[in-house]
Coordinates of C-alpha atoms and ligand atoms in Angstrom, one line a residue:
X1 CA 3.9 -19.2 -15.4
X2 CA 3.2 -19.7 -11.5
X3 CA 3.3 -16.8 -9.1
X4 CA 6.6 -16.6 -7.2
X5 CA 7.3 -14.2 -4.3
X6 CA 10.2 -13.5 -2.1
X7 CA 9.5 -14.6 1.3
X8 CA 11.3 -12.8 4.1
X9 CA 11.1 -16.0 6.3
X10 CA 13.0 -18.1 3.8
X11 CA 15.0 -15.1 2.4
X12 CA 14.1 -16.7 -1.0
X13 CA 11.8 -16.7 -3.9
X14 CA 9.4 -19.4 -3.6
X15 CA 6.4 -20.5 -5.6
X16 CA 3.2 -19.2 -4.1
X17 CA 0.9 -22.2 -2.9
X18 CA -2.1 -21.1 -0.8
X19 CA -2.9 -22.9 2.5
X20 CA -6.6 -23.5 1.1
X21 CA -6.6 -27.1 0.0
X22 CA -8.7 -26.1 -2.9
X23 CA -6.1 -23.8 -4.1
X24 CA -8.4 -20.8 -4.2
X25 CA -8.9 -18.7 -1.2
X26 CA -6.0 -16.6 0.2
X27 CA -5.7 -14.4 3.2
X28 CA -3.8 -11.4 3.1
X29 CA -3.0 -9.2 5.9
X30 CA -1.3 -5.6 5.5
X31 CA -0.3 -3.5 8.5
X32 CA -2.2 -0.3 7.9
X33 CA -1.6 3.2 8.7
X34 CA -1.2 4.9 12.2
X35 CA -3.6 7.5 12.0
X36 CA -1.9 10.4 13.8
X37 CA -1.0 12.5 10.7
X38 CA -1.8 12.3 6.9
X39 CA 0.3 9.4 5.4
X40 CA 3.2 10.5 3.1
X41 CA 4.2 9.1 -0.1
X42 CA 6.5 6.8 1.4
X43 CA 3.8 5.3 3.3
X44 CA 1.8 5.3 0.1
X45 CA 4.6 3.2 -1.9
X46 CA 3.9 0.4 0.9
X47 CA 0.0 0.6 0.5
X48 CA 0.5 0.8 -3.5
X49 CA 2.6 -2.3 -3.0
X50 CA 0.0 -4.1 -0.9
X51 CA -2.7 -3.4 -3.6
X52 CA -0.2 -4.8 -6.3
X53 CA 0.0 -8.0 -4.5
X54 CA -3.9 -8.1 -4.1
X55 CA -4.3 -7.4 -7.7
X56 CA -1.6 -9.8 -8.9
X57 CA -3.2 -12.5 -6.7
X58 CA -6.7 -11.7 -8.3
X59 CA -5.2 -11.7 -11.8
X60 CA -4.1 -15.2 -11.2
X61 CA -7.5 -16.1 -10.3
X62 CA -7.4 -16.3 -6.4
X63 CA -10.2 -15.0 -4.3
X64 CA -8.4 -12.8 -1.9
X65 CA -9.7 -11.8 1.6
X66 CA -7.7 -8.4 2.2
X67 CA -7.5 -7.2 5.8
X68 CA -5.8 -4.2 6.6
X69 CA -5.9 -2.6 10.3
X70 CA -6.1 0.8 11.5
X71 CA -3.5 1.7 14.5
X72 CA -5.7 4.2 16.1
X73 CA -4.0 4.0 19.7
X74 CA -0.2 4.2 20.0
X75 CA 2.4 6.2 21.5
X76 CA 2.4 8.9 18.9
X77 CA -1.5 9.2 18.8
X78 CA -1.7 9.6 22.5
X79 CA 1.2 12.4 22.3
X80 CA -0.9 14.2 19.6
X81 CA -4.3 13.9 21.4
X82 CA -2.8 15.3 24.5
X83 CA -0.8 18.3 22.2
X84 CA -4.0 19.1 20.4
X85 CA -6.4 18.7 23.2
X86 CA -8.8 17.0 21.0
X87 CA -11.0 14.0 21.9
X88 CA -9.2 10.5 20.8
X89 CA -11.9 9.3 18.2
X90 CA -12.4 12.8 16.7
X91 CA -8.6 13.3 16.4
X92 CA -8.0 9.9 14.6
X93 CA -11.1 10.0 12.6
X94 CA -9.8 13.0 10.4
X95 CA -6.8 11.1 9.4
X96 CA -8.5 7.8 9.0
X97 CA -11.0 9.4 6.5
X98 CA -7.9 11.2 4.8
X99 CA -6.4 7.9 4.5
X100 CA -9.3 6.2 2.8
X101 CA -9.7 9.3 0.2
X102 CA -6.2 8.9 -0.7
X103 CA -6.5 5.1 -1.1
X104 CA -9.1 5.8 -3.5
X105 CA -7.2 8.5 -5.3
X106 CA -4.5 6.1 -5.9
X107 CA -7.0 3.6 -7.0
X108 CA -6.2 1.1 -4.7
X109 CA -8.8 -1.7 -4.1
X110 CA -10.4 -1.3 -0.9
X111 CA -9.4 -3.8 1.9
X112 CA -12.5 -6.3 2.7
X113 CA -12.0 -5.4 6.3
X114 CA -10.1 -2.6 8.1
X115 CA -10.6 -3.2 11.7
X116 CA -9.7 -0.6 14.2
X117 CA -7.4 -1.5 17.3
X118 CA -9.6 0.3 19.6
X119 CA -12.7 -1.7 18.6
X120 CA -10.6 -5.1 19.3
X121 CA -9.5 -4.3 22.7
X122 CA -11.3 -7.4 24.0
X123 CA -9.6 -9.7 21.5
X124 CA -6.4 -8.3 22.5
X125 CA -7.1 -8.9 26.3
X126 CA -8.0 -12.4 25.6
X127 CA -4.7 -13.0 23.6
X128 CA -2.7 -11.3 26.2
X129 CA -4.6 -13.7 28.7
X130 CA -3.7 -16.8 26.8
X131 CA -0.1 -15.6 26.7
X132 CA 0.0 -15.3 30.5
X133 CA -1.6 -18.7 30.8
X134 CA 1.1 -20.3 28.8
X135 CA 3.7 -18.9 31.0
X136 CA 5.1 -16.7 28.1
X137 CA 4.0 -13.3 29.4
X138 CA 4.4 -11.8 33.0
X139 CA 2.9 -8.7 34.8
X140 CA 5.2 -6.0 35.8
X141 CA 4.8 -4.2 39.2
X142 CA 2.8 -1.2 37.5
X143 CA 0.3 -3.4 35.9
X144 CA 1.9 -3.6 32.5
X145 CA 2.3 -7.0 30.7
X146 CA 5.4 -8.2 29.1
X147 CA 6.2 -10.8 26.7
X148 CA 9.3 -13.0 27.9
X149 CA 11.6 -13.9 25.3
X150 CA 13.7 -16.3 27.6
X151 CA 10.6 -18.2 28.5
X152 CA 9.4 -18.2 24.5
X153 CA 13.0 -19.5 23.6
X154 CA 12.7 -21.8 26.4
X155 CA 9.8 -23.7 24.9
X156 CA 12.0 -24.3 22.0
X157 CA 10.6 -21.4 19.8
X158 CA 12.8 -19.2 17.7
X159 CA 12.9 -15.6 18.4
X160 CA 14.7 -13.9 15.2
X161 CA 13.0 -15.7 12.4
X162 CA 12.9 -12.7 10.0
X163 CA 16.2 -11.2 11.2
X164 CA 19.4 -12.5 12.6
X165 CA 19.8 -11.7 16.3
X166 CA 22.6 -11.4 18.6
X167 CA 21.2 -13.0 21.8
X168 CA 24.5 -12.5 23.6
X169 CA 23.3 -9.1 24.2
X170 CA 20.0 -10.1 25.5
X171 CA 19.9 -9.3 29.3
X172 CA 17.2 -11.5 30.7
X173 CA 14.0 -9.9 31.7
X174 CA 14.9 -6.2 30.4
X175 CA 12.3 -4.5 29.1
X176 CA 11.1 -1.9 26.5
X177 CA 8.0 -0.1 26.8
X178 CA 8.1 1.7 23.6
X179 CA 6.3 0.3 20.4
X180 CA 9.4 0.9 18.2
X181 CA 13.0 -0.2 19.0
X182 CA 16.4 -1.0 17.5
X183 CA 17.7 -4.5 16.9
X184 CA 20.1 -4.2 19.5
X185 CA 17.5 -3.9 22.1
X186 CA 16.3 -7.5 22.2
X187 CA 14.3 -7.2 25.2
X188 CA 10.8 -8.2 26.6
X189 CA 8.2 -6.1 24.8
X190 CA 5.1 -4.6 26.3
X191 CA 1.8 -6.3 25.5
X192 CA -0.4 -4.1 27.8
X193 CA 0.8 -0.8 28.9
X194 CA -0.4 0.3 32.2
X195 CA -2.2 3.7 32.3
X196 CA 0.3 6.7 33.1
X197 CA -1.0 10.5 33.7
X198 CA 0.1 11.2 30.2
X199 CA -2.3 8.8 28.6
X200 CA -5.2 11.1 29.7
X201 CA -8.5 9.6 28.9
X202 CA -7.1 7.1 26.5
X203 CA -7.3 3.8 28.6
X204 CA -9.5 0.6 29.0
X205 CA -10.2 -1.7 31.7
X206 CA -8.4 -4.8 32.0
X207 CA -7.7 -7.8 34.2
X208 CA -4.5 -6.2 35.0
X209 CA -6.0 -2.8 35.5
X210 CA -6.6 0.2 33.2
X211 CA -4.3 0.6 30.2
X212 CA -3.8 0.2 26.6
X213 CA -2.5 -2.5 24.2
X214 CA 1.1 -2.4 22.7
X215 CA 1.2 -2.0 18.9
X216 CA 2.5 -5.5 18.2
X217 CA -0.2 -7.6 19.8
X218 CA -2.8 -5.4 18.1
X219 CA -2.1 -7.0 14.8
X220 CA -1.5 -10.5 16.0
X221 CA -4.9 -10.3 17.5
X222 CA -6.8 -8.8 14.5
X223 CA -5.2 -10.8 11.9
X224 CA -5.8 -14.1 13.6
X225 CA -9.6 -13.3 14.5
X226 CA -10.4 -12.3 10.8
X227 CA -8.1 -14.6 8.7
X228 CA -7.7 -17.6 11.2
X229 CA -4.5 -18.5 13.2
X230 CA -2.6 -19.6 9.8
X231 CA -3.0 -17.5 7.0
X232 CA -0.9 -16.9 3.4
X233 CA 0.3 -13.5 3.3
X234 CA 1.5 -10.6 5.8
X235 CA 2.8 -7.4 4.3
X236 CA 4.4 -4.2 5.4
X237 CA 7.4 -2.1 4.7
X238 CA 10.7 -3.2 5.4
X239 CA 11.1 -1.2 8.7
X240 CA 8.3 -3.5 10.1
X241 CA 10.4 -6.4 9.8
X242 CA 12.0 -5.8 13.2
X243 CA 10.5 -5.7 15.9
X244 CA 6.9 -5.4 14.9
X245 CA 6.7 -8.5 12.8
X246 CA 9.0 -10.5 14.6
X247 CA 7.1 -9.7 17.8
X248 CA 4.0 -10.6 16.0
X249 CA 5.2 -14.2 15.1
X250 CA 6.4 -14.5 18.8
X251 CA 2.8 -13.6 20.1
X252 CA 0.8 -15.4 17.6
X253 CA 2.8 -18.7 17.6
X254 CA 3.5 -18.5 21.3
X255 CA -0.3 -18.5 21.7
X256 CA -0.1 -22.0 20.0
X257 CA -3.4 -21.7 18.3
X258 CA -2.1 -23.1 14.8
X259 CA -2.6 -26.7 13.9
X260 CA 0.6 -28.9 14.0
X261 CA 3.2 -28.1 11.6
X262 CA 1.3 -24.7 10.4
X263 CA 2.9 -21.3 10.7
X264 CA 1.2 -18.0 11.8
X265 CA 2.1 -16.9 8.4
X266 CA 3.3 -18.8 5.2
X267 CA 4.8 -15.6 3.2
X268 CA 6.1 -12.7 4.6
X269 CA 6.3 -9.8 2.0
X270 CA 8.2 -6.5 2.7
X271 CA 8.4 -3.5 0.5
X272 CA 11.5 -1.4 0.4
X273 CA 11.7 2.3 1.3
X274 CA 11.0 5.3 -0.6
X275 CA 13.9 7.5 -0.3
X276 CA 14.5 11.4 -0.8
X277 CA 18.0 12.2 -1.5
X278 CA 19.2 8.7 -0.7
X279 CA 17.5 9.2 3.0
X280 CA 14.1 7.4 4.1
X281 CA 11.1 9.7 3.3
X282 CA 9.9 10.2 6.8
X283 CA 8.2 12.6 9.0
X284 CA 10.8 12.5 11.5
X285 CA 13.5 13.9 8.8
X286 CA 10.9 16.5 7.5
X287 CA 11.7 15.4 4.0
X288 CA 8.4 14.1 3.0
X289 CA 5.5 14.9 0.5
X290 CA 1.9 14.1 1.5
X291 CA -0.3 12.8 -1.4
X292 CA -2.2 16.1 -1.0
X293 CA 1.1 18.2 -1.5
X294 CA 1.3 16.3 -4.9
X295 CA -2.1 16.6 -6.2
X296 CA -1.9 20.4 -5.2
X297 CA 1.2 20.6 -7.5
X298 CA -1.2 19.5 -10.4
X299 CA -0.3 15.8 -10.4
X300 CA -3.0 13.2 -10.9
X301 CA -3.3 10.2 -8.6
X302 CA -2.7 7.6 -11.6
X303 CA 0.4 9.6 -12.2
X304 CA 1.8 9.2 -8.6
X305 CA 0.7 5.5 -8.7
X306 CA 2.6 5.0 -11.9
X307 CA 5.4 6.1 -10.4
X308 CA 5.4 4.3 -7.0
X309 CA 5.1 1.2 -9.5
X310 CA 8.0 1.8 -11.5
X311 CA 10.7 0.0 -9.4
X312 CA 10.8 -3.5 -8.2
X313 CA 9.1 -3.5 -4.5
X314 CA 12.4 -4.7 -2.9
X315 CA 14.5 -1.9 -4.3
X316 CA 14.9 1.6 -2.6
X317 CA 13.5 4.1 -4.9
X318 CA 14.5 7.7 -5.0
X319 CA 11.7 10.2 -5.2
X320 CA 12.0 13.1 -7.5
X321 CA 9.3 15.6 -9.2
X322 CA 11.1 14.8 -12.5
X323 CA 10.4 11.2 -12.0
X324 CA 6.7 12.2 -11.4
X325 CA 6.9 14.2 -14.9
X326 CA 8.2 11.2 -16.5
X327 CA 5.5 9.3 -15.3
X328 CA 2.9 11.6 -16.6
X329 CA 4.7 11.5 -20.0
X330 CA 4.5 7.7 -20.0
X331 CA 0.8 7.5 -19.3
X332 CA 0.3 10.1 -22.0
X333 CA 1.8 7.6 -24.6
X334 CA -0.8 4.8 -23.3
X335 CA -3.5 7.2 -23.4
X336 CA -3.0 8.5 -26.7
X337 CA -2.8 5.0 -28.0
X338 CA -5.9 4.0 -26.2
X339 CA -7.7 7.1 -27.9
X340 CA -6.8 6.0 -31.3
X341 CA -7.5 2.4 -30.6
X342 CA -11.1 3.4 -29.6
X343 CA -11.5 5.4 -32.6
X344 CA -10.5 2.5 -34.6
X345 CA -12.4 0.0 -32.8
X346 CA -15.5 2.3 -33.2
X347 CA -17.4 0.5 -30.3
X348 CA -16.5 -3.1 -31.4
X349 CA -15.7 -5.5 -28.7
X350 CA -12.8 -7.8 -29.1
X351 CA -10.9 -11.0 -27.5
X352 CA -7.7 -10.4 -25.5
X353 CA -4.5 -11.0 -27.0
X354 CA -3.0 -14.0 -25.2
X355 CA 0.6 -13.6 -26.4
X356 CA 0.8 -9.7 -24.6
X357 CA -0.9 -11.3 -21.7
X358 CA 1.5 -14.3 -21.3
X359 CA 4.4 -11.9 -21.6
X360 CA 3.2 -9.7 -19.1
X361 CA 1.9 -12.4 -16.6
X362 CA 5.5 -14.0 -17.0
X363 CA 6.9 -10.7 -15.8
X364 CA 4.5 -9.9 -12.9
X365 CA 4.4 -13.3 -11.5
X366 CA 8.2 -13.4 -11.4
X367 CA 8.3 -12.0 -8.0
X368 CA 6.3 -8.7 -9.0
X369 CA 8.8 -7.6 -11.7
X370 CA 7.1 -4.4 -12.5
X371 CA 9.7 -2.8 -14.6
X372 CA 9.7 -5.9 -16.9
X373 CA 6.0 -5.9 -17.1
X374 CA 6.0 -2.2 -17.9
X375 CA 8.4 -3.0 -20.7
X376 CA 6.0 -5.4 -22.3
X377 CA 3.3 -2.8 -22.1
X378 CA 5.6 0.0 -23.7
X379 CA 6.8 -2.3 -26.3
X380 CA 3.4 -3.2 -27.0
X381 CA 2.2 0.2 -27.4
X382 CA 5.0 1.2 -29.8
X383 CA 4.0 -1.8 -31.8
X384 CA 0.3 -0.9 -31.8
X385 CA 1.2 2.7 -33.0
X386 CA 3.2 1.4 -35.8
X387 CA 0.3 -0.7 -37.0
X388 CA -2.1 2.3 -36.6
X389 CA 0.3 4.6 -38.4
X390 CA 0.6 2.3 -41.4
X391 CA -2.9 1.6 -41.3
X392 CA -2.4 -2.0 -40.8
X393 CA -4.8 -2.3 -37.6
X394 CA -8.5 -3.0 -38.4
X395 CA -11.3 -2.6 -36.1
X396 CA -11.3 -6.2 -34.8
X397 CA -7.5 -5.7 -34.0
X398 CA -8.1 -2.5 -32.2
X399 CA -11.0 -3.8 -30.3
X400 CA -8.6 -6.8 -29.2
X401 CA -6.1 -4.5 -28.0
X402 CA -8.7 -2.7 -26.1
X403 CA -9.7 -5.7 -24.3
X404 CA -6.1 -6.7 -23.6
X405 CA -5.3 -3.4 -22.1
X406 CA -8.6 -3.8 -19.7
X407 CA -7.1 -6.9 -18.5
X408 CA -3.6 -5.8 -18.0
X409 CA -5.0 -2.5 -16.4
X410 CA -6.7 -5.0 -13.7
X411 CA -3.0 -5.2 -12.3
X412 CA -1.6 -1.8 -13.1
X413 CA -4.7 0.3 -12.0
X414 CA -3.7 3.4 -13.9
X415 CA -6.1 3.2 -16.7
X416 CA -8.6 5.8 -16.1
X417 CA -9.7 7.0 -19.5
X418 CA -8.2 10.6 -20.2
X419 CA -11.6 11.7 -20.8
X420 CA -12.6 11.0 -17.3
X421 CA -9.7 12.9 -15.8
X422 CA -10.3 16.1 -17.6
X423 CA -11.7 18.6 -14.7
X424 CA -14.9 20.0 -15.2
X425 CA -13.4 23.5 -15.3
X426 CA -11.4 22.3 -18.3
X427 CA -14.3 20.9 -20.3
X428 CA -16.3 24.0 -19.6
X429 CA -13.5 26.2 -21.2
X430 CA -13.3 23.9 -24.1
X431 CA -17.0 24.2 -24.7
X432 CA -16.9 27.9 -24.4
X433 CA -14.1 27.8 -26.9
X434 CA -16.0 25.8 -29.4
X435 CA -19.1 28.5 -28.9
X436 CA -16.6 31.1 -29.6
X437 CA -15.8 29.4 -33.1
X438 CA -19.0 28.6 -34.0
X439 CA -19.7 32.3 -33.4
X440 CA -16.8 33.3 -35.4
X441 CA -15.6 35.1 -32.4
X442 CA -11.7 33.9 -33.2
X443 CA -10.2 36.3 -30.9
X444 CA -12.1 34.8 -27.8
X445 CA -11.5 31.5 -29.3
X446 CA -7.9 32.0 -29.4
X447 CA -7.9 33.7 -25.8
X448 CA -9.6 30.5 -24.4
X449 CA -7.2 28.2 -26.0
X450 CA -4.3 30.3 -24.4
X451 CA -6.1 30.0 -21.1
X452 CA -6.3 26.3 -21.4
X453 CA -2.7 26.2 -22.4
X454 CA -1.8 28.2 -19.2
X455 CA -3.6 25.5 -17.2
X456 CA -1.6 22.7 -18.6
X457 CA -4.0 21.7 -21.6
X458 CA -3.7 21.9 -25.2
X459 CA -6.6 21.2 -27.9
X460 CA -6.4 18.7 -30.3
X461 CA -9.0 19.0 -33.3
X462 CA -10.0 15.8 -34.5
X463 CA -12.5 14.4 -37.2
X464 CA -14.8 13.8 -34.2
X465 CA -14.4 17.3 -32.8
X466 CA -12.2 19.1 -30.4
X467 CA -10.8 17.4 -27.4
X468 CA -8.1 18.5 -24.7
X469 CA -4.9 16.6 -23.5
X470 CA -2.4 17.5 -21.0
X471 CA 0.7 19.5 -22.2
Ligands
LIG1 P1 2.9 3.7 9.6 O1 1.6 4.7 9.4 O2 4.0 4.8 10.2 O3 2.5 2.7 10.6 O4 3.6 3.5 8.3 C1 2.6 2.8 7.4 C2 3.6 2.0 6.5 O5 4.5 2.6 5.6 C3 4.5 0.9 7.2 O6 3.9 -0.2 6.6 C4 5.8 1.5 6.8 O7 6.7 0.2 6.9 C5 5.7 2.1 5.6 N1 6.6 3.2 5.5 C6 6.9 4.1 6.3 N2 8.1 5.0 5.7 C7 8.2 4.5 4.5 C8 9.1 4.9 3.3 N3 9.8 6.0 3.4 N4 8.8 4.2 2.3 C9 8.1 3.0 2.0 N5 7.2 2.7 3.0 C10 7.2 3.2 4.3
LIG2 ZN1 1.1 -4.6 12.2

């Protein structure tokens, strides 16, 4: 089944056809983190969604070039730099590092390019200069540069492609300096913000005087530089639809670098929010968990990833610790089945089961229907367990199932074998317990078993020796 995706631009599910005439290469841009704090798992829902899009494209045989920017200058960062008194770069570096570490913990494929805004100031300035030249931007008395919505619309361009806007409320020339604003405020937005005393040392020279770029122009400049003026997919959380993505379209198409008939972006994809008690998980509401908070509670990256991938990306989804425990139990069912399959296959290699892969592709290619894809997986696991229990699966069958799982997991990304996930400390306790048993010190062996249990692991004695699994 061909890949179909919901395009916010057309407000419909469309077949994915890449711009590449050869139908092979795909350009993918996802708005990255603002590195002023640790990302919370609401943010991670969006980044895991972007990873899913990337993996599904690769599953379908496309060669993806994945770009994700790092917003390392904006209103929030400047405020925090001022409050903490730290050097700008040093301040953002710690959160950038944490972000990449978390990306790995969640088993997201690393984007091919992760440009920082502060390293593309020249490109940003060049794009602003082009908008000025084309009469779509103007300088304000303080040296800031604004995008003129009136001029843009006057050229026959449409402002309000991703959302419907009420232009009766537009007061010509009214300006917003802030990076984030409400729909009601359809107003000229800042491309370049003239330096103010509160910016401290965070500024760059420009033809319009010292200052710094606005948030929206950063993404237009970097995405077009690294993927070309027209590319296939642009992703982000739903809160970015307006104003961020609408403004990106206005700037990028206003600069007029696309060939005739081409858009800046062909498919816009937006992920719905992660909620807590039916409210958006966010820093400002204080109702958030960082990934680290959940790791500290003993959850593994793959369990969190699984939870974030249980609901369809266009549905809001309520986060609970209960849900995470259910994710753990679900993965255990897969792990146990894989463990038995490995024993049965005994190292034999097999070919993939095309019927299972087809059913899975049918679900995931249908606008990333993950819940249907998971039900294909779990029904298949149930059937394999039945065959194993009834001794109806030979080594070749088990090997084929393992090959199939490896392929499914190129999309799901949860399949770190359970053995690898066992912490060294737990393995050491297991080894000590085996030693104690060998020495017939059953009292000590039992105490070690209890200690493991207290840490959340139970021992299973199998014909191939003892191993641990999560409680
Ligand atoms: P930020 O670092 O604030 O720029 O946000 C990074 C990404 O997280 C953006 O794509 C946001 O749309 C997304 N995001 C923010 N809050 C949530 C949430 N509660 N659920 C899902 N995505 C979110
Ligand atoms: Zn962006």
